Short mmCIF file of C-alpha atoms in Angstrom, two decimals:
data_model
loop_
_atom_site.label_atom_id
_atom_site.label_comp_id
_atom_site.label_asym_id
_atom_site.label_seq_id
_atom_site.Cartn_x
_atom_site.Cartn_y
_atom_site.Cartn_z
CA UNK A 24 16.24 35.77 77.40
CA UNK A 25 13.17 36.53 76.72
CA UNK A 26 11.47 39.03 72.95
CA UNK A 27 8.49 41.16 74.96
CA UNK A 28 5.80 40.48 73.74
CA UNK A 29 5.17 44.06 71.43
CA UNK A 30 8.65 42.45 69.94
CA UNK A 31 7.54 39.25 69.13
CA UNK A 32 4.15 40.60 67.39
CA UNK A 33 6.61 43.36 65.59
CA UNK A 34 8.50 40.46 63.86
CA UNK A 35 5.82 38.23 63.09
CA UNK A 36 4.18 41.41 61.25
CA UNK A 37 7.37 41.85 58.98
CA UNK A 38 7.95 37.98 58.57
CA UNK A 39 4.91 37.54 57.36
CA UNK A 40 5.14 40.15 53.80
CA UNK A 41 8.70 38.46 53.33
CA UNK A 42 7.54 34.84 53.67
CA UNK A 43 4.78 35.58 51.47
CA UNK A 44 7.35 37.19 48.53
CA UNK A 45 9.44 34.37 48.85
CA UNK A 46 6.22 31.75 48.47
CA UNK A 47 5.03 33.84 45.26
CA UNK A 48 8.87 33.83 44.34
CA UNK A 49 8.74 30.39 44.03
CA UNK A 50 5.84 29.36 42.71
CA UNK A 51 6.37 31.37 39.29
CA UNK A 52 10.17 30.32 38.94
CA UNK A 53 11.84 31.48 36.36
CA UNK A 54 8.71 33.48 34.91
CA UNK A 55 10.90 36.20 36.54
CA UNK A 56 13.56 35.73 34.40
CA UNK A 57 13.76 36.92 30.98
CA UNK A 58 14.10 34.01 28.71
CA UNK A 59 17.01 34.91 26.38
CA UNK A 60 18.04 31.34 25.13
CA UNK A 61 16.70 32.21 21.35
CA UNK A 62 17.68 36.10 21.63
CA UNK A 63 21.11 35.11 19.95
CA UNK A 64 18.71 34.69 16.59
CA UNK A 65 18.08 38.07 15.72
CA UNK A 66 21.24 39.54 17.80
CA UNK A 67 22.98 42.09 15.93
CA UNK A 68 26.79 41.54 15.33
CA UNK A 69 29.10 43.48 17.69
CA UNK A 70 32.35 44.79 16.91
CA UNK A 71 35.31 42.82 15.94
CA UNK A 72 38.18 42.99 18.77
CA UNK A 73 40.61 45.70 17.12
CA UNK A 74 44.61 45.02 18.21
CA UNK A 75 46.84 47.92 18.59
CA UNK A 76 48.93 48.60 15.90
CA UNK A 77 52.13 46.62 16.27
CA UNK A 78 51.46 44.13 17.95
CA UNK A 79 50.49 40.15 16.38
CA UNK A 80 46.93 39.51 15.89
CA UNK A 81 47.68 35.87 15.20
CA UNK A 82 47.55 35.01 19.13
CA UNK A 83 44.39 36.68 19.45
CA UNK A 84 40.97 34.43 17.83
CA UNK A 85 38.33 32.44 18.66
CA UNK A 86 38.34 30.04 21.29
CA UNK A 87 34.50 28.40 20.33
CA UNK A 88 34.09 29.77 17.06
CA UNK A 89 30.20 30.11 15.84
CA UNK A 90 29.18 29.39 12.24
CA UNK A 91 28.12 33.24 10.42
CA UNK A 92 24.74 32.91 9.53
CA UNK A 93 22.59 35.42 7.30
CA UNK A 94 20.39 37.09 9.03
CA UNK A 95 17.96 36.28 6.46
CA UNK A 96 17.55 32.90 7.16
CA UNK A 97 17.54 33.08 10.76
CA UNK A 98 13.43 32.59 10.64
CA UNK A 99 14.80 28.50 9.55
CA UNK A 100 16.66 27.54 12.56
CA UNK A 101 12.53 28.00 14.14
CA UNK A 102 10.24 26.78 11.02
CA UNK A 103 6.58 28.31 11.89
CA UNK A 104 5.07 25.10 10.23
CA UNK A 105 5.08 21.83 10.15
CA UNK A 106 6.24 19.83 7.42
CA UNK A 107 4.12 18.40 4.40
CA UNK A 108 3.64 14.76 4.81
CA UNK A 109 5.27 12.51 2.46
CA UNK A 110 2.41 11.08 -1.29
CA UNK A 111 1.11 8.00 0.69
CA UNK A 112 -1.60 7.87 -2.76
CA UNK A 113 1.11 5.40 -4.27
CA UNK A 114 -0.35 2.33 -2.62
CA UNK A 115 3.19 0.68 -2.82
CA UNK A 116 2.64 -3.11 -2.17
CA UNK A 117 4.48 -4.62 0.51
CA UNK A 118 6.32 -6.23 -2.46
CA UNK A 119 6.33 -4.78 -5.60
CA UNK A 120 6.84 -8.29 -7.62
CA UNK A 121 4.81 -10.89 -6.32
CA UNK A 122 4.13 -13.81 -7.85
CA UNK A 123 0.70 -15.75 -7.29
CA UNK A 124 -1.53 -18.46 -7.87
CA UNK A 125 -5.46 -19.39 -7.39
CA UNK A 126 -6.75 -22.71 -9.06
CA UNK A 127 -3.91 -23.15 -11.76
CA UNK A 128 -3.79 -19.38 -12.78
CA UNK A 129 -0.24 -17.96 -12.24
CA UNK A 130 -0.37 -14.13 -12.68
CA UNK A 131 2.83 -11.33 -12.25
CA UNK A 132 1.18 -8.32 -9.53
CA UNK A 133 2.92 -5.52 -10.41
CA UNK A 134 2.27 -1.54 -8.72
CA UNK A 135 2.10 -0.09 -11.59
CA UNK A 136 -0.48 0.91 -14.26
CA UNK A 137 -0.43 -0.92 -17.87
CA UNK A 138 0.40 1.87 -19.54
CA UNK A 139 3.28 2.16 -17.58
CA UNK A 140 4.57 -1.63 -18.87
CA UNK A 141 3.03 -1.66 -22.02
CA UNK A 142 6.09 -0.19 -23.71
CA UNK A 143 9.06 -2.08 -21.39
CA UNK A 144 7.22 -5.38 -21.88
CA UNK A 145 7.53 -4.93 -25.88
CA UNK A 146 11.44 -4.11 -25.28
CA UNK A 147 11.47 -7.66 -23.06
CA UNK A 148 9.93 -10.11 -25.64
CA UNK A 149 12.47 -8.07 -28.18
CA UNK A 150 15.80 -8.76 -26.04
CA UNK A 151 14.72 -11.93 -25.73
CA UNK A 152 14.62 -12.99 -29.20
CA UNK A 153 11.03 -13.59 -29.17
CA UNK A 154 10.37 -10.14 -31.52
CA UNK A 155 6.85 -8.78 -31.00
CA UNK A 156 4.46 -10.59 -34.12
CA UNK A 157 1.36 -8.92 -33.12
CA UNK A 158 -0.05 -6.70 -30.70
CA UNK A 159 -3.34 -5.00 -29.29
CA UNK A 160 -3.14 -2.82 -26.52
CA UNK A 161 -7.25 -3.30 -25.95
CA UNK A 162 -7.03 -6.29 -24.75
CA UNK A 163 -3.68 -5.58 -23.56
CA UNK A 164 -2.04 -9.01 -25.29
CA UNK A 165 1.43 -9.45 -26.69
CA UNK A 166 2.16 -12.03 -28.87
CA UNK A 167 5.70 -12.85 -30.68
CA UNK A 168 7.34 -14.09 -33.91
CA UNK A 169 7.45 -17.97 -33.86
CA UNK A 170 10.68 -19.05 -31.73
CA UNK A 171 11.07 -22.33 -33.30
CA UNK A 172 14.23 -19.73 -35.32
CA UNK A 173 15.67 -18.82 -33.05
CA UNK A 174 17.99 -20.33 -31.03
CA UNK A 175 17.62 -18.39 -28.17
CA UNK A 176 13.53 -17.86 -27.88
CA UNK A 177 14.25 -21.90 -28.32
CA UNK A 178 16.14 -22.47 -25.35
CA UNK A 179 14.50 -19.35 -23.51
CA UNK A 180 10.48 -21.55 -24.50
CA UNK A 181 12.24 -25.15 -23.02
CA UNK A 182 12.54 -25.79 -26.95
CA UNK A 183 14.50 -29.09 -28.20
CA UNK A 184 17.77 -27.39 -29.46
CA UNK A 185 17.51 -29.16 -32.62
CA UNK A 186 14.60 -28.09 -34.69
CA UNK A 187 12.82 -30.37 -36.88
CA UNK A 188 10.01 -30.45 -39.65
CA UNK A 189 7.64 -31.62 -37.85
CA UNK A 190 7.72 -29.97 -35.02
CA UNK A 191 4.68 -27.66 -33.73
CA UNK A 192 4.76 -24.48 -34.36
CA UNK A 193 5.60 -22.03 -30.85
CA UNK A 194 4.93 -19.14 -30.11
CA UNK A 195 4.24 -16.64 -26.82
CA UNK A 196 1.35 -14.77 -25.27
CA UNK A 197 1.67 -11.69 -22.36
CA UNK A 198 -1.30 -10.60 -20.94
CA UNK A 199 -1.52 -7.40 -19.06
CA UNK A 200 -5.02 -6.67 -17.40
CA UNK A 201 -5.50 -4.23 -14.66
CA UNK A 202 -5.08 -5.94 -11.30
CA UNK A 203 -8.29 -5.47 -8.75
CA UNK A 204 -6.45 -3.02 -6.17
CA UNK A 205 -6.39 0.19 -7.69
CA UNK A 206 -3.09 1.06 -9.36
CA UNK A 207 -1.98 -2.77 -10.14
CA UNK A 208 -1.84 -4.72 -12.91
CA UNK A 209 -1.87 -8.71 -13.82
CA UNK A 210 0.51 -9.87 -15.57
CA UNK A 211 0.33 -13.54 -17.88
CA UNK A 212 1.90 -16.06 -19.99
CA UNK A 213 1.33 -18.75 -22.24
CA UNK A 214 3.13 -20.85 -25.15
CA UNK A 215 0.74 -21.86 -27.62
CA UNK A 216 1.54 -24.62 -29.80
CA UNK A 217 -0.17 -24.28 -33.22
CA UNK A 218 -0.25 -26.43 -36.88
CA UNK A 219 0.14 -23.66 -38.48
CA UNK A 220 1.91 -19.90 -38.88
CA UNK A 221 -1.00 -17.94 -37.99
CA UNK A 222 -1.82 -14.56 -39.74
CA UNK A 223 -3.31 -12.58 -36.99
CA UNK A 224 -3.41 -12.33 -32.86
CA UNK A 225 -4.76 -15.67 -31.32
CA UNK A 226 -7.34 -14.82 -29.39
CA UNK A 227 -7.30 -15.30 -25.71
CA UNK A 228 -10.62 -16.62 -25.03
CA UNK A 229 -9.48 -18.83 -22.54
CA UNK A 230 -7.73 -20.28 -19.68
CA UNK A 231 -6.75 -23.64 -22.32
CA UNK A 232 -3.72 -22.26 -23.72
CA UNK A 233 -2.08 -21.22 -20.17
CA UNK A 234 -3.35 -23.91 -18.57
CA UNK A 235 -1.65 -26.53 -20.84
CA UNK A 236 1.95 -24.63 -20.37
CA UNK A 237 3.27 -26.28 -16.83
CA UNK A 238 3.09 -23.77 -14.34
CA UNK A 239 7.16 -24.47 -12.99
CA UNK A 240 7.25 -22.63 -16.76
CA UNK A 241 4.77 -19.95 -16.59
CA UNK A 242 6.99 -19.22 -13.02
CA UNK A 243 10.21 -18.90 -14.51
CA UNK A 244 8.69 -16.36 -17.35
CA UNK A 245 7.56 -14.07 -14.61
CA UNK A 246 10.15 -14.26 -12.73
CA UNK A 247 12.69 -13.11 -15.84
CA UNK A 248 9.97 -10.51 -16.71
CA UNK A 249 9.73 -9.36 -12.91
CA UNK A 250 13.05 -8.89 -12.92
CA UNK A 251 13.33 -6.55 -15.94
CA UNK A 252 10.80 -4.37 -15.80
CA UNK A 253 12.84 -3.88 -11.82
CA UNK A 254 16.12 -2.62 -13.57
CA UNK A 255 13.77 -0.04 -15.28
CA UNK A 256 11.53 0.87 -13.60
CA UNK A 257 12.77 4.37 -13.63
CA UNK A 258 11.58 4.29 -17.24
CA UNK A 259 9.45 7.16 -18.50
CA UNK A 260 7.85 5.45 -20.98
CA UNK A 261 4.18 5.34 -20.97
CA UNK A 262 1.83 4.19 -23.33
CA UNK A 263 -1.41 6.06 -23.75
CA UNK A 264 -2.94 3.77 -26.22
CA UNK A 265 -2.81 0.74 -23.06
CA UNK A 266 -4.10 3.26 -20.92
CA UNK A 267 -7.85 2.08 -22.14
CA UNK A 268 -7.04 -1.36 -20.04
CA UNK A 269 -7.36 1.02 -17.15
CA UNK A 270 -11.13 3.41 -17.76
CA UNK A 271 -13.14 0.43 -15.96
CA UNK A 272 -12.69 -1.49 -12.64
CA UNK A 273 -12.24 -4.78 -11.90
CA UNK A 274 -14.26 -3.57 -8.25
CA UNK A 275 -17.55 -0.99 -7.43
CA UNK A 276 -19.43 -0.30 -4.57
CA UNK A 277 -22.88 0.22 -5.41
CA UNK A 278 -25.16 2.08 -2.93
CA UNK A 279 -28.81 3.40 -2.25
CA UNK A 280 -29.53 6.23 -0.31
CA UNK A 281 -25.75 7.20 0.50
CA UNK A 282 -26.10 3.41 2.26
CA UNK A 283 -23.30 0.90 0.61
CA UNK A 284 -25.65 -2.37 -0.45
CA UNK A 285 -23.51 -4.53 -2.61
CA UNK A 286 -19.65 -4.59 -4.02
CA UNK A 287 -19.73 -5.76 -7.38
CA UNK A 288 -16.55 -7.75 -8.60
CA UNK A 289 -16.51 -8.08 -12.84
CA UNK A 290 -14.64 -11.78 -11.38
CA UNK A 291 -15.52 -15.18 -11.50
CA UNK A 292 -16.89 -17.02 -8.33
CA UNK A 293 -12.87 -18.25 -7.26
CA UNK A 294 -11.10 -15.35 -7.54
CA UNK A 295 -13.72 -13.52 -6.07
CA UNK A 296 -14.05 -15.40 -3.49
CA UNK A 297 -9.96 -15.38 -3.02
CA UNK A 298 -9.81 -12.08 -2.81
CA UNK A 299 -13.03 -11.71 -0.14
CA UNK A 300 -10.01 -13.70 1.83
CA UNK A 301 -7.41 -12.12 1.97
CA UNK A 302 -9.15 -8.72 2.15
CA UNK A 303 -10.66 -10.10 5.64
CA UNK A 304 -7.02 -11.57 6.43
CA UNK A 305 -5.92 -7.26 6.19
CA UNK A 306 -9.01 -5.96 7.86
CA UNK A 307 -8.13 -8.48 10.51
CA UNK A 308 -11.73 -9.92 11.21
CA UNK A 309 -11.36 -12.69 12.47
CA UNK A 310 -13.66 -15.78 10.60
CA UNK A 311 -15.97 -17.95 12.56
CA UNK A 312 -16.90 -20.77 10.01
CA UNK A 313 -17.30 -20.43 6.16
CA UNK A 314 -18.74 -22.34 3.18
CA UNK A 315 -16.95 -21.91 -0.32
CA UNK A 316 -19.01 -24.28 -2.28
CA UNK A 317 -22.23 -21.96 -0.97
CA UNK A 318 -20.17 -19.22 -0.90
CA UNK A 319 -21.42 -17.27 2.26
CA UNK A 320 -18.54 -16.84 5.56
CA UNK A 321 -19.74 -15.66 9.18
CA UNK A 322 -17.07 -12.73 10.64
CA UNK A 323 -17.11 -10.80 13.36
CA UNK A 324 -17.33 -7.08 13.48
CA UNK A 325 -17.04 -5.75 16.73
CA UNK A 326 -15.41 -2.61 17.41
CA UNK A 327 -12.16 -2.40 19.73
CA UNK A 328 -14.88 -1.26 22.50
CA UNK A 329 -16.99 -3.94 21.89
CA UNK A 330 -14.64 -6.79 22.50
CA UNK A 331 -12.75 -5.52 25.39
CA UNK A 332 -13.90 -7.96 28.71
CA UNK A 333 -13.55 -4.61 30.70
CA UNK A 334 -13.18 -4.88 34.64
CA UNK A 335 -15.17 -8.31 34.23
CA UNK A 336 -12.61 -10.31 31.83
CA UNK A 337 -11.83 -13.27 34.57
CA UNK A 338 -15.99 -13.73 34.56
CA UNK A 339 -16.35 -13.28 30.55
CA UNK A 340 -15.94 -14.65 27.27
CA UNK A 341 -16.28 -11.39 25.41
CA UNK A 342 -12.90 -12.22 23.98
CA UNK A 343 -13.78 -14.84 21.67
CA UNK A 344 -15.08 -14.34 18.68
CA UNK A 345 -18.66 -13.52 17.85
CA UNK A 346 -20.51 -13.83 14.85
CA UNK A 347 -22.25 -10.58 13.62
CA UNK A 348 -22.59 -10.22 10.11
CA UNK A 349 -22.42 -12.71 7.09
CA UNK A 350 -20.75 -11.77 4.42
CA UNK A 351 -22.52 -14.17 0.70
CA UNK A 352 -21.03 -14.33 -2.52
CA UNK A 353 -22.90 -14.96 -5.49
CA UNK A 354 -23.95 -14.99 -9.30
CA UNK A 355 -25.42 -11.26 -10.50
CA UNK A 356 -25.51 -10.76 -13.67
CA UNK A 357 -21.45 -10.72 -15.82
CA UNK A 358 -20.35 -10.25 -12.40
CA UNK A 359 -20.13 -11.64 -8.65
CA UNK A 360 -22.63 -9.57 -6.10
CA UNK A 361 -20.83 -9.10 -3.07
CA UNK A 362 -23.52 -8.11 -0.06
CA UNK A 363 -23.74 -8.32 4.05
CA UNK A 364 -26.20 -9.39 6.60
CA UNK A 365 -25.59 -8.24 10.19
CA UNK A 366 -26.99 -10.30 12.58
CA UNK A 367 -30.50 -9.98 14.96
CA UNK A 368 -28.67 -10.86 18.01
CA UNK A 369 -25.91 -8.36 17.43
CA UNK A 370 -26.21 -4.66 19.08
CA UNK A 371 -23.29 -3.39 18.61
CA UNK A 372 -23.16 -0.03 16.30
CA UNK A 373 -22.04 -1.69 13.19
CA UNK A 374 -23.94 -1.86 10.09
CA UNK A 375 -23.70 -4.04 7.44
CA UNK A 376 -23.17 -0.75 5.09
CA UNK A 377 -20.31 0.07 7.81
CA UNK A 378 -18.89 -3.94 6.34
CA UNK A 379 -18.91 -3.46 2.89
CA UNK A 380 -17.71 0.28 2.86
CA UNK A 381 -14.48 -1.26 5.05
CA UNK A 382 -14.27 -3.81 3.05
CA UNK A 383 -14.31 -1.78 -0.58
CA UNK A 384 -11.54 -0.47 0.51
CA UNK A 385 -9.20 -3.80 0.81
CA UNK A 386 -10.77 -5.24 -2.16
CA UNK A 387 -9.91 -1.51 -3.96
#
């Protein structure tokens, strides 16, 4: 049966508004429905079910019990602020007690200031039977009593079990010094053999005494000391006198007109060279060439965007290291000076000041 033309027009006229409403409802989605997913938080508690008198109420209970909460604590379900991040200023090392070596020098690196370690190191010497004859918190040196007259001390320092009148007088020195990295301490030990009993603190003017102490013996003593310190990490003792050792940092960034021009390092060349190389490794900075005797390193200090070859990676060698800056380590007065020089061929955005600033952050 055919529908008359006027009837078809009426059907179309009625269907268009209905289709528009259905289309708008589909686009809006669930916005037309009230979201009550969080309504239970502020909902008022209803009246409990009343069981008629004379009937057993034991069979009436909650099939899915809901934990009772206080309306005062309901805000905690939807916190209005993000929790504060943990304190990252402690600058904890990957390993807290590390024995490091350089040019026949051995030390224990601890992630703590000397003022915290000073009392514990003194306690270690006393408990090991060495005792403390002299100490200087300003110099950071402990000097033990003579180990000759204590069997425990003799074993600790590797002496013969039988004492003789002709044997030298033996004692142990422990030296604490601020590390090159902030909030760290470097601890060294040395065994001194003297012709007579010293009447004062023996000056630690050079590394001769430590150099004569066998490296294996130094490592064993530092390992035992590190274990002792680790067991007493929770100790709250602090030496105000020893805190003076941290007043002068070993690394300082020198600036002119708010631009970094050099890094001053109060260490010898060998130690400065090693620390700069460690910092460059931490920075993941490629080293193209180096010359230790002349004190320079050629590095690639490009940005990640500059390193990326882009769409033409198949036809480009941009992924290879490029010499952009040269780092120089030279003697300057009574300290070492670390400077950086930008290559003329480098047209990127990073300056020598940027390199020194990032290097300083990893050094110190």
